[in-house]
Each structure stands twice: as C-alpha cells, then as structure tokens.
Amino acid sequence: MEVERYEEIFLGIAGVVLLRFLAALFYAAFGMHIHMMGFAGTIDPAKIAQTPPFDHPGVRQVAPGKYEAVIIGRAWSFSPKTIEVPAGADITFLATSMDVDHGFYVQGTRINMMLLPGQISRMTYRFEEPGTYMLLCHEYCGLGHQFMYGRIVVK
Ligand code: CUA
C-alpha cells in the first residue's frame, strides 16, 4: 500500500503527540502522585449520624504519623467547621454529604473531591507547611453555596 509522503509526516507527528500525552499522564500519576479520589463505599444519607465513622466527625490518630479526618457536608456548612491536624502527617479525609452534591476543595493543595449523598469520598494528603487552609465547597449547592466553607489548621 502506497502512503502519501505528507500523510506519513502527519501520522508521525500525531503519533509523537499521543506518546507525549501518554508520558505526561504516567508522570502525573506515578511521578507527581496525582490520583482520582478514592471511592470508599456507600452510606445511607438519612443514617449518617448513627453510622461510624460519621457518628463522630473530627480528627483522630489512627497510627503513628497517620490521622483520619471525618467531615460531613450539608447545605451550607461543613461539620466540623474547623479541624486541626499536624504538619508532616498523612491525613486521610473521609467525607460525605447529608443532602445534595457538594464540593470539597482545600485551597493550595490537590485535595479536590465531590461529596455525593450516599457515597463516601476518601483522599489522603500530607500538609508539609503549617498554616490555615480554606476548605471550600466548589459545587453549586443552592442559595447559601458561597457561605459553605471550613478551615484546616495545620500546626
Ligand atoms: Cu455546598 Cu456549594
């Protein structure tokens, strides 16, 4: 089969571009450790207050250097509104929504999840720098959406 010279060049360029995209994807996943949020199970939104670990929202240490932060989103607040975690530790966020879809975005980090009623979202992050980080709902969830925020204080 005869392939036109220009067609050959075009196919070659397209192939190189595709390989570069693939390389960037692998670098982001394994070099920069950027992953999709973990789906950590389902929960009955009506029974959140009775279902562990959401019956006791907040931060607890689960192992040396490892903490779990359990947070509930509802229109239009996070509970607890402020949490304190140590710098340099692995913090696993477990969060869900009581009512509608909410966002879970921590400014200046790669923490970016959706909170969906009926689902538990999970993501682990390590804050290297002490400071106060804003936790924002970045999914429009009704009239009070712009007031839905929290704080993560890293000490
Ligand atoms: Cu919750 Cu916007």
PDB file of C-alpha atoms and ligand atoms in Angstrom:
ATOM      1  CA  MET A   1       0.000   0.000   0.000  1.00  0.00           C
ATOM      2  CA  GLU A   2       1.317   3.399  -1.000  1.00  0.00           C
ATOM      3  CA  VAL A   3       1.163   6.158   1.668  1.00  0.00           C
ATOM      4  CA  GLU A   4       1.481   9.799   0.616  1.00  0.00           C
ATOM      5  CA  ARG A   5       4.597  11.474   1.962  1.00  0.00           C
ATOM      6  CA  TYR A   6       2.629  14.289   3.676  1.00  0.00           C
ATOM      7  CA  GLU A   7       0.231  11.772   5.145  1.00  0.00           C
ATOM      8  CA  GLU A   8       3.181   9.840   6.523  1.00  0.00           C
ATOM      9  CA  ILE A   9       4.595  13.001   8.160  1.00  0.00           C
ATOM     10  CA  PHE A  10       1.193  13.913   9.599  1.00  0.00           C
ATOM     11  CA  LEU A  11       0.722  10.418  11.046  1.00  0.00           C
ATOM     12  CA  GLY A  12       4.221  10.577  12.520  1.00  0.00           C
ATOM     13  CA  ILE A  13       3.522  13.923  14.235  1.00  0.00           C
ATOM     14  CA  ALA A  14       0.173  12.658  15.557  1.00  0.00           C
ATOM     15  CA  GLY A  15       1.902   9.551  16.932  1.00  0.00           C
ATOM     16  CA  VAL A  16       4.582  11.622  18.712  1.00  0.00           C
ATOM     17  CA  VAL A  17       1.925  13.934  20.238  1.00  0.00           C
ATOM     18  CA  LEU A  18      -0.061  10.916  21.512  1.00  0.00           C
ATOM     19  CA  LEU A  19       3.056   9.369  23.066  1.00  0.00           C
ATOM     20  CA  ARG A  20       3.846  12.664  24.795  1.00  0.00           C
ATOM     21  CA  PHE A  21       0.309  12.868  26.228  1.00  0.00           C
ATOM     22  CA  LEU A  22       0.670   9.306  27.485  1.00  0.00           C
ATOM     23  CA  ALA A  23       4.060  10.116  29.056  1.00  0.00           C
ATOM     24  CA  ALA A  24       2.551  13.210  30.764  1.00  0.00           C
ATOM     25  CA  LEU A  25      -0.304  11.072  32.112  1.00  0.00           C
ATOM     26  CA  PHE A  26       2.081   8.473  33.575  1.00  0.00           C
ATOM     27  CA  TYR A  27       4.316  11.198  35.007  1.00  0.00           C
ATOM     28  CA  ALA A  28       1.305  12.874  36.703  1.00  0.00           C
ATOM     29  CA  ALA A  29       0.077   9.551  38.121  1.00  0.00           C
ATOM     30  CA  PHE A  30       3.359   7.988  39.280  1.00  0.00           C
ATOM     31  CA  GLY A  31       5.813  10.908  39.439  1.00  0.00           C
ATOM     32  CA  MET A  32       3.550  13.591  40.934  1.00  0.00           C
ATOM     33  CA  HIS A  33       1.148  11.131  42.655  1.00  0.00           C
ATOM     34  CA  ILE A  34      -1.992  12.799  41.328  1.00  0.00           C
ATOM     35  CA  HIS A  35      -4.852  10.333  41.627  1.00  0.00           C
ATOM     36  CA  MET A  36      -8.608  10.305  41.367  1.00  0.00           C
ATOM     37  CA  MET A  37     -10.317  10.472  44.733  1.00  0.00           C
ATOM     38  CA  GLY A  38     -10.917   7.104  46.272  1.00  0.00           C
ATOM     39  CA  PHE A  39     -14.421   5.738  46.346  1.00  0.00           C
ATOM     40  CA  ALA A  40     -14.636   4.459  49.895  1.00  0.00           C
ATOM     41  CA  GLY A  41     -18.068   2.876  49.996  1.00  0.00           C
ATOM     42  CA  THR A  42     -21.710   3.814  50.345  1.00  0.00           C
ATOM     43  CA  ILE A  43     -23.725   5.195  53.236  1.00  0.00           C
ATOM     44  CA  ASP A  44     -27.406   5.872  53.893  1.00  0.00           C
ATOM     45  CA  PRO A  45     -27.664   9.712  53.963  1.00  0.00           C
ATOM     46  CA  ALA A  46     -30.565   9.500  56.434  1.00  0.00           C
ATOM     47  CA  LYS A  47     -28.464   7.490  58.921  1.00  0.00           C
ATOM     48  CA  ILE A  48     -25.169   9.419  58.778  1.00  0.00           C
ATOM     49  CA  ALA A  49     -25.400  10.481  62.430  1.00  0.00           C
ATOM     50  CA  GLN A  50     -25.590   6.813  63.517  1.00  0.00           C
ATOM     51  CA  THR A  51     -23.070   5.340  61.056  1.00  0.00           C
ATOM     52  CA  PRO A  52     -19.380   5.083  62.046  1.00  0.00           C
ATOM     53  CA  PRO A  53     -17.103   6.887  61.497  1.00  0.00           C
ATOM     54  CA  PHE A  54     -19.553   9.713  60.702  1.00  0.00           C
ATOM     55  CA  ASP A  55     -21.254   9.421  64.096  1.00  0.00           C
ATOM     56  CA  HIS A  56     -18.132  11.149  65.496  1.00  0.00           C
ATOM     57  CA  PRO A  57     -16.907  13.702  62.921  1.00  0.00           C
ATOM     58  CA  GLY A  58     -13.487  15.196  63.540  1.00  0.00           C
ATOM     59  CA  VAL A  59      -9.826  14.222  63.607  1.00  0.00           C
ATOM     60  CA  ARG A  60      -8.382  11.147  65.275  1.00  0.00           C
ATOM     61  CA  GLN A  61      -4.991   9.491  65.177  1.00  0.00           C
ATOM     62  CA  VAL A  62      -5.110   6.000  63.690  1.00  0.00           C
ATOM     63  CA  ALA A  63      -1.368   5.164  63.760  1.00  0.00           C
ATOM     64  CA  PRO A  64       1.919   6.978  64.404  1.00  0.00           C
ATOM     65  CA  GLY A  65       2.016   9.813  61.826  1.00  0.00           C
ATOM     66  CA  LYS A  66      -1.400   8.860  60.432  1.00  0.00           C
ATOM     67  CA  TYR A  67      -4.669  10.639  61.073  1.00  0.00           C
ATOM     68  CA  GLU A  68      -8.247  10.352  59.893  1.00  0.00           C
ATOM     69  CA  ALA A  69     -10.367  13.460  59.358  1.00  0.00           C
ATOM     70  CA  VAL A  70     -14.089  12.696  59.158  1.00  0.00           C
ATOM     71  CA  ILE A  71     -16.122  15.552  57.704  1.00  0.00           C
ATOM     72  CA  ILE A  72     -19.805  15.879  56.776  1.00  0.00           C
ATOM     73  CA  GLY A  73     -21.065  18.350  54.210  1.00  0.00           C
ATOM     74  CA  ARG A  74     -24.594  19.722  54.267  1.00  0.00           C
ATOM     75  CA  ALA A  75     -26.315  22.819  52.942  1.00  0.00           C
ATOM     76  CA  TRP A  76     -24.475  25.038  53.776  1.00  0.00           C
ATOM     77  CA  SER A  77     -21.707  24.050  56.104  1.00  0.00           C
ATOM     78  CA  PHE A  78     -19.022  21.528  56.851  1.00  0.00           C
ATOM     79  CA  SER A  79     -19.040  19.751  60.152  1.00  0.00           C
ATOM     80  CA  PRO A  80     -16.763  20.216  61.939  1.00  0.00           C
ATOM     81  CA  LYS A  81     -16.173  23.703  60.530  1.00  0.00           C
ATOM     82  CA  THR A  82     -12.555  23.834  61.725  1.00  0.00           C
ATOM     83  CA  ILE A  83     -10.153  20.944  62.165  1.00  0.00           C
ATOM     84  CA  GLU A  84      -6.593  20.863  63.429  1.00  0.00           C
ATOM     85  CA  VAL A  85      -4.003  18.483  62.024  1.00  0.00           C
ATOM     86  CA  PRO A  86      -0.233  18.206  62.494  1.00  0.00           C
ATOM     87  CA  ALA A  87       2.160  19.130  59.691  1.00  0.00           C
ATOM     88  CA  GLY A  88       4.081  16.277  58.056  1.00  0.00           C
ATOM     89  CA  ALA A  89       1.495  13.595  58.889  1.00  0.00           C
ATOM     90  CA  ASP A  90      -0.661  11.587  56.500  1.00  0.00           C
ATOM     91  CA  ILE A  91      -4.230  12.845  56.790  1.00  0.00           C
ATOM     92  CA  THR A  92      -6.930  10.670  55.284  1.00  0.00           C
ATOM     93  CA  PHE A  93     -10.081  12.683  54.659  1.00  0.00           C
ATOM     94  CA  LEU A  94     -13.312  10.713  54.782  1.00  0.00           C
ATOM     95  CA  ALA A  95     -16.290  12.806  53.787  1.00  0.00           C
ATOM     96  CA  THR A  96     -19.856  12.530  52.618  1.00  0.00           C
ATOM     97  CA  SER A  97     -22.922  14.668  52.039  1.00  0.00           C
ATOM     98  CA  MET A  98     -26.134  14.688  54.024  1.00  0.00           C
ATOM     99  CA  ASP A  99     -28.299  16.225  51.345  1.00  0.00           C
ATOM    100  CA  VAL A 100     -27.181  17.396  47.887  1.00  0.00           C
ATOM    101  CA  ASP A 101     -23.945  17.304  45.868  1.00  0.00           C
ATOM    102  CA  HIS A 102     -21.209  19.404  47.454  1.00  0.00           C
ATOM    103  CA  GLY A 103     -17.591  20.115  46.595  1.00  0.00           C
ATOM    104  CA  PHE A 104     -14.596  19.558  48.855  1.00  0.00           C
ATOM    105  CA  TYR A 105     -11.638  21.646  47.803  1.00  0.00           C
ATOM    106  CA  VAL A 106      -8.716  22.694  50.002  1.00  0.00           C
ATOM    107  CA  GLN A 107      -7.031  25.840  48.710  1.00  0.00           C
ATOM    108  CA  GLY A 108      -3.383  25.489  47.770  1.00  0.00           C
ATOM    109  CA  THR A 109      -3.468  21.670  47.743  1.00  0.00           C
ATOM    110  CA  ARG A 110      -4.518  18.919  45.354  1.00  0.00           C
ATOM    111  CA  ILE A 111      -7.428  17.954  47.652  1.00  0.00           C
ATOM    112  CA  ASN A 112     -10.400  18.183  45.342  1.00  0.00           C
ATOM    113  CA  MET A 113     -13.327  15.819  45.782  1.00  0.00           C
ATOM    114  CA  MET A 114     -17.058  15.658  45.227  1.00  0.00           C
ATOM    115  CA  LEU A 115     -19.301  14.867  48.171  1.00  0.00           C
ATOM    116  CA  LEU A 116     -22.316  12.942  46.966  1.00  0.00           C
ATOM    117  CA  PRO A 117     -25.222  11.832  49.145  1.00  0.00           C
ATOM    118  CA  GLY A 118     -24.972   8.063  49.582  1.00  0.00           C
ATOM    119  CA  GLN A 119     -21.251   7.899  48.820  1.00  0.00           C
ATOM    120  CA  ILE A 120     -18.134   8.191  50.940  1.00  0.00           C
ATOM    121  CA  SER A 121     -15.197  10.073  49.405  1.00  0.00           C
ATOM    122  CA  ARG A 122     -11.653   9.450  50.573  1.00  0.00           C
ATOM    123  CA  MET A 123      -8.345  11.138  49.920  1.00  0.00           C
ATOM    124  CA  THR A 124      -5.013  11.144  51.748  1.00  0.00           C
ATOM    125  CA  TYR A 125      -2.829  14.224  51.889  1.00  0.00           C
ATOM    126  CA  ARG A 126       0.224  15.419  53.792  1.00  0.00           C
ATOM    127  CA  PHE A 127       0.467  19.113  54.742  1.00  0.00           C
ATOM    128  CA  GLU A 128       4.162  19.951  54.798  1.00  0.00           C
ATOM    129  CA  GLU A 129       3.699  23.620  55.768  1.00  0.00           C
ATOM    130  CA  PRO A 130       1.920  24.824  58.919  1.00  0.00           C
ATOM    131  CA  GLY A 131      -0.793  27.369  58.260  1.00  0.00           C
ATOM    132  CA  THR A 132      -4.509  27.823  57.812  1.00  0.00           C
ATOM    133  CA  TYR A 133      -6.029  26.320  54.690  1.00  0.00           C
ATOM    134  CA  MET A 134      -9.509  27.179  53.466  1.00  0.00           C
ATOM    135  CA  LEU A 135     -11.865  24.305  52.752  1.00  0.00           C
ATOM    136  CA  LEU A 136     -14.368  25.357  50.111  1.00  0.00           C
ATOM    137  CA  CYS A 137     -17.479  23.897  48.568  1.00  0.00           C
ATOM    138  CA  HIS A 138     -16.852  24.310  44.859  1.00  0.00           C
ATOM    139  CA  GLU A 139     -20.044  22.753  43.586  1.00  0.00           C
ATOM    140  CA  TYR A 140     -23.105  24.977  43.402  1.00  0.00           C
ATOM    141  CA  CYS A 141     -25.443  23.608  46.065  1.00  0.00           C
ATOM    142  CA  GLY A 142     -28.120  26.247  46.473  1.00  0.00           C
ATOM    143  CA  LEU A 143     -28.691  29.757  47.792  1.00  0.00           C
ATOM    144  CA  GLY A 144     -26.076  29.570  50.570  1.00  0.00           C
ATOM    145  CA  HIS A 145     -23.361  27.925  48.470  1.00  0.00           C
ATOM    146  CA  GLN A 146     -20.967  30.874  48.815  1.00  0.00           C
ATOM    147  CA  PHE A 147     -21.140  30.613  52.620  1.00  0.00           C
ATOM    148  CA  MET A 148     -20.110  26.961  52.700  1.00  0.00           C
ATOM    149  CA  TYR A 149     -16.521  26.809  53.853  1.00  0.00           C
ATOM    150  CA  GLY A 150     -14.338  25.470  56.617  1.00  0.00           C
ATOM    151  CA  ARG A 151     -10.779  25.745  57.879  1.00  0.00           C
ATOM    152  CA  ILE A 152      -7.940  23.295  58.202  1.00  0.00           C
ATOM    153  CA  VAL A 153      -5.365  24.492  60.709  1.00  0.00           C
ATOM    154  CA  VAL A 154      -2.015  22.767  60.252  1.00  0.00           C
ATOM    155  CA  LYS A 155       0.287  23.033  63.292  1.00  0.00           C
TER     156      LYS A 155
HETATM  157 CU1  CUA B   1     -22.057  23.053  49.174  1.00  0.00          CU
HETATM  158 CU2  CUA B   1     -21.786  24.573  47.354  1.00  0.00          CU
END
